Short mmCIF file of C-alpha atoms and ligand atoms in Angstrom, two decimals:
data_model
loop_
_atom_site.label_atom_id
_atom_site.label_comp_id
_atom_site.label_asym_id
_atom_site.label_seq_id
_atom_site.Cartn_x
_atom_site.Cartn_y
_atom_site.Cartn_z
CA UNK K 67 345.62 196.90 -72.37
CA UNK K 68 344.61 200.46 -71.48
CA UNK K 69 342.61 203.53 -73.29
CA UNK K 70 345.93 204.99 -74.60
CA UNK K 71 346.68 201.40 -76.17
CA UNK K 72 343.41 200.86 -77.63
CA UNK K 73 343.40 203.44 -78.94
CA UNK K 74 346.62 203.25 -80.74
CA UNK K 75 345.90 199.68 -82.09
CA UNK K 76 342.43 201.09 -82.85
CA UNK K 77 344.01 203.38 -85.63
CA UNK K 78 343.12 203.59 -89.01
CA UNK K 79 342.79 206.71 -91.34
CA UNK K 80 339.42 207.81 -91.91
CA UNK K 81 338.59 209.37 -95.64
CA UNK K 82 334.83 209.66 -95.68
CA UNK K 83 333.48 212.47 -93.20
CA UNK K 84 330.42 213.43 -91.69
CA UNK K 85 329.95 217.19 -92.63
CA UNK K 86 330.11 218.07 -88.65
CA UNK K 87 331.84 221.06 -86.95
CA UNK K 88 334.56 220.05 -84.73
CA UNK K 89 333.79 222.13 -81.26
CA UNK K 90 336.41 224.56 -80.54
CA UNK K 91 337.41 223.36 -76.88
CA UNK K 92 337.39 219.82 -78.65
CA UNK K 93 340.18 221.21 -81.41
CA UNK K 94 342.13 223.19 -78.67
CA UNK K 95 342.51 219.87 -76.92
CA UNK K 96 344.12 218.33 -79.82
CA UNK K 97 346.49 220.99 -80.79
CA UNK K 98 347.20 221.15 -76.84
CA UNK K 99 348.51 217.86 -77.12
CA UNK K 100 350.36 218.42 -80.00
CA UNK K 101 352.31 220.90 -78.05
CA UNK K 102 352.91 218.65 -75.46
CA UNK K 103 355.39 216.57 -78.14
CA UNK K 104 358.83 216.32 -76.98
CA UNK K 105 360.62 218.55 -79.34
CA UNK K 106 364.44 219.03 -79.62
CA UNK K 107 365.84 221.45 -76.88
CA UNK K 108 362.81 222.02 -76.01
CA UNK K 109 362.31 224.85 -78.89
CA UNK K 110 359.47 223.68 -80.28
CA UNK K 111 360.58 224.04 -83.68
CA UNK K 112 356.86 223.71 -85.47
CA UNK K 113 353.53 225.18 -86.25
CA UNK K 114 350.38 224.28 -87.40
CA UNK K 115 347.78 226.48 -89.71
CA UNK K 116 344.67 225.29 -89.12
CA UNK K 117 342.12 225.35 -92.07
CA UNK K 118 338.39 225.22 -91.52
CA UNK K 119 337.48 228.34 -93.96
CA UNK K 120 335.33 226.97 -97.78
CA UNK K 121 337.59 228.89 -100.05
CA UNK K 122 340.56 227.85 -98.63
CA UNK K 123 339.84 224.34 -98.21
CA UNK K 124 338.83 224.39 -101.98
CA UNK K 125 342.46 225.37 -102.99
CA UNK K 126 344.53 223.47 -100.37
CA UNK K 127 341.80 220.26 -102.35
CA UNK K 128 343.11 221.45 -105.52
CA UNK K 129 346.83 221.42 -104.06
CA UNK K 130 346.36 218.10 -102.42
CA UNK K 131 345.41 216.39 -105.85
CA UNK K 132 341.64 216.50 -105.69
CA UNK K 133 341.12 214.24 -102.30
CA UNK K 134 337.67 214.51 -101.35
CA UNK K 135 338.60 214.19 -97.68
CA UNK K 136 340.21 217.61 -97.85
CA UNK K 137 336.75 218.81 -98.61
CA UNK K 138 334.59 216.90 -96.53
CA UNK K 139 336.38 216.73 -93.13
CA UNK K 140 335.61 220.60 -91.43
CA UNK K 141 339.66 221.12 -90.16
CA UNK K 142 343.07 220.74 -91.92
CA UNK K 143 345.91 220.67 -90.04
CA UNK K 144 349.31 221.86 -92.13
CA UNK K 145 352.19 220.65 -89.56
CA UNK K 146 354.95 223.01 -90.52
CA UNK K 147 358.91 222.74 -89.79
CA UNK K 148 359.03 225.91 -88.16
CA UNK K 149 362.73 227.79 -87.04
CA UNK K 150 361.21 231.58 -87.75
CA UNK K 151 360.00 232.19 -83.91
CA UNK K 152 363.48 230.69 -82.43
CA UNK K 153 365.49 232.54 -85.44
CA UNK K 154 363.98 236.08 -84.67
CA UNK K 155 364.42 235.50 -80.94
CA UNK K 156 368.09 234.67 -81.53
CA UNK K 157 368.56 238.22 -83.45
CA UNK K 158 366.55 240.11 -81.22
CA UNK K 159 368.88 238.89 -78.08
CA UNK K 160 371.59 239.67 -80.36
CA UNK K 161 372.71 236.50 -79.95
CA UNK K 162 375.32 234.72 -83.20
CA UNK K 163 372.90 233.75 -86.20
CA UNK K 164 372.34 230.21 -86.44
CA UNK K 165 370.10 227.10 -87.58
CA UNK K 166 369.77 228.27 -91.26
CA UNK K 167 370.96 224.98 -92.49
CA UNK K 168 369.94 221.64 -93.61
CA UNK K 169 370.25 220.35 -90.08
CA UNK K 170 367.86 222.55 -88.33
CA UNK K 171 365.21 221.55 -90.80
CA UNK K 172 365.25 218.04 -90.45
CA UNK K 173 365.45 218.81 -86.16
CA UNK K 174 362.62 220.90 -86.98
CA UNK K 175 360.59 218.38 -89.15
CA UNK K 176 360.89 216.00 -86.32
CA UNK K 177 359.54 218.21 -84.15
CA UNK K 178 356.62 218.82 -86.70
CA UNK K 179 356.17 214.95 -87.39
CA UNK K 180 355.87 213.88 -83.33
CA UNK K 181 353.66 216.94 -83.02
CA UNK K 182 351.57 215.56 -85.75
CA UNK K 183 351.56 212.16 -84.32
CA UNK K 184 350.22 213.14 -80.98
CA UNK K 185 347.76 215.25 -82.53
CA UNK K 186 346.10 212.57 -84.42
CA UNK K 187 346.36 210.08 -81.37
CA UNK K 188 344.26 212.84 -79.18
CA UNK K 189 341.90 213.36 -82.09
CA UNK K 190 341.34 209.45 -82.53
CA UNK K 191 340.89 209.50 -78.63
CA UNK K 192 338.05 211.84 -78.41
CA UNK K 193 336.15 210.25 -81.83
CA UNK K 194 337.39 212.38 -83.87
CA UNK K 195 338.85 210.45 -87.32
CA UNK K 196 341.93 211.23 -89.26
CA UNK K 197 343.88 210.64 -92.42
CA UNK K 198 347.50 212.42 -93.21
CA UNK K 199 348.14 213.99 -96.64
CA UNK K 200 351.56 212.73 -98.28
CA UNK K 201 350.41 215.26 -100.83
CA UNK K 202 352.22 218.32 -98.95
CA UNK K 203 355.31 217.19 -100.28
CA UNK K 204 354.13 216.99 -103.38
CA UNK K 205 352.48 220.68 -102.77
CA UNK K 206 355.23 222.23 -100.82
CA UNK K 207 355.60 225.36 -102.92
CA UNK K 208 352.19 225.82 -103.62
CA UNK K 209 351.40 225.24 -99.90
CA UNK K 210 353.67 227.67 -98.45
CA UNK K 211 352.77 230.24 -100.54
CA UNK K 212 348.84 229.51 -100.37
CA UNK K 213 349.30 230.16 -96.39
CA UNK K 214 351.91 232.61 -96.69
CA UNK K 215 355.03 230.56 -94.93
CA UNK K 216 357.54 232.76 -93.99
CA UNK K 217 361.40 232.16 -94.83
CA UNK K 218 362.47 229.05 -92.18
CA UNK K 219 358.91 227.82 -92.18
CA UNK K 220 358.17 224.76 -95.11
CA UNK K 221 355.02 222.45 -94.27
CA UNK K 222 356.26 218.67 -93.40
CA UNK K 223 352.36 217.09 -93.80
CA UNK K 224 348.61 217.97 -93.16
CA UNK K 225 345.64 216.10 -90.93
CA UNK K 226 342.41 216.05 -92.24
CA UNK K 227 340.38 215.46 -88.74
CA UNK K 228 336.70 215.51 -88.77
CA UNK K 229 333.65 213.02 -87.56
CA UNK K 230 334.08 209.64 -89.34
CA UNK K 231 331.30 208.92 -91.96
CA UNK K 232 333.01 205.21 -92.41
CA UNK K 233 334.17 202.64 -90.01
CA UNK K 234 337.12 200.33 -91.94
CA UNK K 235 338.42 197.76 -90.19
CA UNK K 236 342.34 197.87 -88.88
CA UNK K 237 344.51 197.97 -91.78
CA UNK K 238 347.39 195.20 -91.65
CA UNK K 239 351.32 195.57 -91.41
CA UNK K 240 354.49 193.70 -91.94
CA UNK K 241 355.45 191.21 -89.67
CA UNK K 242 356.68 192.55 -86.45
CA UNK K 243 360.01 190.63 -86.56
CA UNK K 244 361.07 191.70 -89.67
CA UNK K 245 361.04 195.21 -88.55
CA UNK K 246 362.42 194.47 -85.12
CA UNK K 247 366.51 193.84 -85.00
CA UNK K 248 367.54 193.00 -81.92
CA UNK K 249 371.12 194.44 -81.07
CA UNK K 250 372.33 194.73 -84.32
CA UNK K 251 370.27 195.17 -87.97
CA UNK K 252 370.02 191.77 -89.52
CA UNK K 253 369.69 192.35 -93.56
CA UNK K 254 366.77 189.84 -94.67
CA UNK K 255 367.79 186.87 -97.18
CA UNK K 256 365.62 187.08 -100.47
CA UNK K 257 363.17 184.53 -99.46
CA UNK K 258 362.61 185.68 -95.88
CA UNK K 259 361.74 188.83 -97.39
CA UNK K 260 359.71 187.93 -99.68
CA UNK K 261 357.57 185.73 -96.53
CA UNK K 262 357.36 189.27 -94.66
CA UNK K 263 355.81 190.78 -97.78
CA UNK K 264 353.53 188.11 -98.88
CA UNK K 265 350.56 188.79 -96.99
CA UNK K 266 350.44 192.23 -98.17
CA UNK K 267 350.94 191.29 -101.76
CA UNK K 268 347.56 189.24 -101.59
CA UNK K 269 345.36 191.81 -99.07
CA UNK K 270 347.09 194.86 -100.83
CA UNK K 271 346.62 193.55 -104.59
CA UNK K 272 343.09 192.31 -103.83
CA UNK K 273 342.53 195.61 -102.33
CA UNK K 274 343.12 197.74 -105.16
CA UNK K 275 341.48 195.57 -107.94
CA UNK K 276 338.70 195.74 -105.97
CA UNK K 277 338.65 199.38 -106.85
CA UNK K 278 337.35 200.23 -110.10
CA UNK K 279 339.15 203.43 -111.12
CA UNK K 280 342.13 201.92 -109.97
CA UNK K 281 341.66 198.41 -111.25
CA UNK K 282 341.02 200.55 -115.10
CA UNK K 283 344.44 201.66 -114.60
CA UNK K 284 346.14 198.41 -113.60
CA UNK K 285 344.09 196.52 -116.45
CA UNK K 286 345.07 199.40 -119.04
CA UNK K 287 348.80 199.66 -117.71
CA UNK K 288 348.97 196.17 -117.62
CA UNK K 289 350.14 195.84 -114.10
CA UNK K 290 350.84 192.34 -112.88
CA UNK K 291 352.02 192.99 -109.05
CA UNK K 292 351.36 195.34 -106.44
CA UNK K 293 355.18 196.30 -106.50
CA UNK K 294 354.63 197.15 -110.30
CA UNK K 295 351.76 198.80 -109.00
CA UNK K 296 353.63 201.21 -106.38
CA UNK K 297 356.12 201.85 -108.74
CA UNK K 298 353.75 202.53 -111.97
CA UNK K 299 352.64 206.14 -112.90
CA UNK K 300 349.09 204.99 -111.57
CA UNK K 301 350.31 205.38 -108.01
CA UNK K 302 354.20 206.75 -107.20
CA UNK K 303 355.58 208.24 -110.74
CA UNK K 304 359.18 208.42 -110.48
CA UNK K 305 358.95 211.58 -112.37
CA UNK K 306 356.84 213.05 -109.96
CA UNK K 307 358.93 211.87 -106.94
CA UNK K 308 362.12 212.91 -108.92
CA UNK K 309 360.48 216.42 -109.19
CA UNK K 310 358.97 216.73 -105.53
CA UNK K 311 362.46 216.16 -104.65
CA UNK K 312 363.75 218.81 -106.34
CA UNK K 313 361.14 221.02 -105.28
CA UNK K 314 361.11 220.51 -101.94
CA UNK K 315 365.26 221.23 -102.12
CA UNK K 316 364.35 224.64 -104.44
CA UNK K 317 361.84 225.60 -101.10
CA UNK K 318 364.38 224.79 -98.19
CA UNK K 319 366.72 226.69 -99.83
CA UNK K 320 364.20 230.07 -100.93
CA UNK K 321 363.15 229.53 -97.37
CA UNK K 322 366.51 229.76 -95.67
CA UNK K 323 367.43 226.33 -94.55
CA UNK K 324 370.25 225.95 -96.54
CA UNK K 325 372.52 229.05 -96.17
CA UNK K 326 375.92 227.18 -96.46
C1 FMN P 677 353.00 210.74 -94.10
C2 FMN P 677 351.75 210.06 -94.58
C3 FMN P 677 351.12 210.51 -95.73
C4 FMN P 677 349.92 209.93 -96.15
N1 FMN P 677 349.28 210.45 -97.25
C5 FMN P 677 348.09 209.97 -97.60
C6 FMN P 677 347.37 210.57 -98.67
O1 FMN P 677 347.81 211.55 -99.28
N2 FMN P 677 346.16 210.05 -99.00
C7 FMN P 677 345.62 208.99 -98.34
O2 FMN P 677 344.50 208.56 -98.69
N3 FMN P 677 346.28 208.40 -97.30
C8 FMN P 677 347.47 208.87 -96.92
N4 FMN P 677 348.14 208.32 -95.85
C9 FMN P 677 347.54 207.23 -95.09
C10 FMN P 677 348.22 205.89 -95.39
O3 FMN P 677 347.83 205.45 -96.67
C11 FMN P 677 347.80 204.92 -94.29
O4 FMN P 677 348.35 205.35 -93.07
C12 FMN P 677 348.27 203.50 -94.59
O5 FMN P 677 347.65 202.99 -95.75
C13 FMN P 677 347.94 202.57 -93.43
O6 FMN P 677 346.55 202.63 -93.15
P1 FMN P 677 346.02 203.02 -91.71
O7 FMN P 677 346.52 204.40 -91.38
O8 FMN P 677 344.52 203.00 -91.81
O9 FMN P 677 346.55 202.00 -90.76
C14 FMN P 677 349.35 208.85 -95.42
C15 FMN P 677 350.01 208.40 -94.27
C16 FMN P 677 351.18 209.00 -93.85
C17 FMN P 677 351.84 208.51 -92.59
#
């Protein structure tokens, strides 16, 4: 056990925030570490637009469906796949036009993702609490245009980080072994996976009932399971994930990732 490792098994997102002003040497240190992500070729293919202005907190809220964290917490961070800097360099060196396709975003949204990841690690490190926001994806569109993305920029997810007004304990997760294959993937036999999931069907279900917005919903959906749960329009609507998807394709392609 050292710092680094307690703090990583420390983690848990944070969603209720203290209405404190990060410092800017302390936010400077975090972003500093997010640069310090390796990052394919070394081209540091992201960005980050950092929010801390009322208004336009208020509409990224809006965009991220109402999440009171997005108001609360004093920063957002929008972690953006970002190929416009290395693009424009390329063309001013007069060097052959490349990385407009489908690859280049997906290097670059692994870029954006580790940068993301080390961000929130040096946040958690110096107190600081965090929670990521699935809802870009849902928001892409909206997003980029609300911070005026340029073509080959398209956000890939956003940190709330602020001072944690709650203290939840460590969240669980599935079984280390069935996520581990050694040598070779070894596909799960019904029952065994059912065993890796079990503990999370009784924590998880118990943990949403004992929510009562949410446990309206299950009661008036008649929801028996937490997998009918993830998969009801309470939670993950297939229409909406069926229309993100197409979204998100319309955007890479507007925005130049996709010129083939
Ligand atoms: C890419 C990503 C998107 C997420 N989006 C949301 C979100 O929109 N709202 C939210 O409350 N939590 C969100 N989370 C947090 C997860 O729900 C959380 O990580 C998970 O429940 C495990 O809890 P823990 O982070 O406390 O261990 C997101 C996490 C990730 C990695």
């Amino acid at each position: 056990m050292n710092s680094t490792i307690r703090v990583l098994k420390g983690h848990r997102s944070i969603r209720r925030y203290k209405r404190k002003a990060i410092a800017v040497r302390v936010l400077d240190e975090v972003i500093e570490c997010g640069l310090r992500a390796s990052s394919s070729g070394n081209l540091n293919t992201w960005s980050v637009v950092v929010t801390t202005k009322k208004d336009l907190k208020k509409r990224l809220y809006h965009l991220h469906k109402e999440q009171e964290m997005v108001l609360e917490a004093p920063v957002v961070l929008t972690v953006c796949a970002d190929f416009r800097r290395t693009r424009r360099w390329i063309k001013l060196r007069k060097a052959r036009d490349a990385f407009d396709d489908f690859t280049s975003f997906m290097v670059a949204a692994v870029d954006a993702t580790l940068a993301a990841q080390n961000m929130t690690i040096a946040a958690e490190s110096l107190g600081l609490g965090v929670c990521y926001m699935g809802t870009t994806l849902w928001s892409a569109p909206g997003i980029s245009k609300l911070l005026r993305l340029p073509d080959n920029v398209v956000p890939i997810t956003s940190l709330v980080v602020g001072y944690p007004a709650e203290n939840p304990a460590v969240r669980g997760r599935l079984p280390r072994d069935f996520l581990v294959h050694r040598e070779r993937y070894q596909e799960l036999a019904d029952r065994a996976l059912l065993k890796s999931f079990g503990e999370r069907e009784e924590s998880g279900w118990e943990r949403y009932r004992s929510m009562p917005t949410v446990l309206r919903e299950i009661e008036r959906r008649g929801i028996k399971s937490l997998a009918e749960y993830y998969t009801s329009d309470a939670k993950y609507p297939k229409s909406l994930h069926r229309r993100t998807s197409r979204e998100y394709l319309a955007l890479l392609k507007r925005k130049k990732f996709w010129n083939h």
